[in-house]
Amino acid sequence: QVQLVESGGGLVQTGGSLRLSCAASGLTFSVYLMGWFRQAPGKEREFVAAVTWSGISTRSANSVKGRFTISRDNAKNTVYLQMNSLKPEDTAVYYCAARYSGQRIATMRDRAGEYEYWGQGTQVTVSS
């Protein structure tokens, strides 16, 4: 049974930082493209960032470029999202997601429907 478990969310002031983690089990982590998405109340789930199986290539949404960094540790079956310079508009539930890619050059995916497995999410609230 595949499980993705997010942690690290919380309440932070504008300009602060948080580091989200997503621990994966039940799958061969090193052959999956991993992504982070977020969903604010009343809004659709939106892409935040993704990282290929090797960790070499990443993509981030324009809204978080220069502030958020995605990374992974295949030895720990964990993907991270370092979030700096947080803004109130970053407030949302953050989800990690996995898509099988194999160990080959992977096409980045930024649509929620393209991912196979999802975590339950972790709340991030940024106060002004």
PDB file of C-alpha atoms in Angstrom, residues 12-18 83-86 126:
ATOM      1  CA  VAL A  12       4.249  31.405  10.394  1.00  0.00           C
ATOM      2  CA  GLN A  13       4.465  35.154   9.993  1.00  0.00           C
ATOM      3  CA  THR A  14       4.972  36.905   6.680  1.00  0.00           C
ATOM      4  CA  GLY A  15       8.598  36.608   5.637  1.00  0.00           C
ATOM      5  CA  GLY A  16       9.155  33.460   7.641  1.00  0.00           C
ATOM      6  CA  SER A  17      10.232  30.004   6.533  1.00  0.00           C
ATOM      7  CA  LEU A  18       8.984  26.448   6.756  1.00  0.00           C
ATOM      8  CA  MET A  83       9.695  27.644   1.712  1.00  0.00           C
ATOM      9  CA  ASN A  84      11.272  31.034   2.391  1.00  0.00           C
ATOM     10  CA  SER A  85       9.924  34.594   2.316  1.00  0.00           C
ATOM     11  CA  LEU A  86       6.427  33.301   2.893  1.00  0.00           C
ATOM     12  CA  VAL A 126       0.980  32.643   6.800  1.00  0.00           C
TER      13      VAL A 126
END
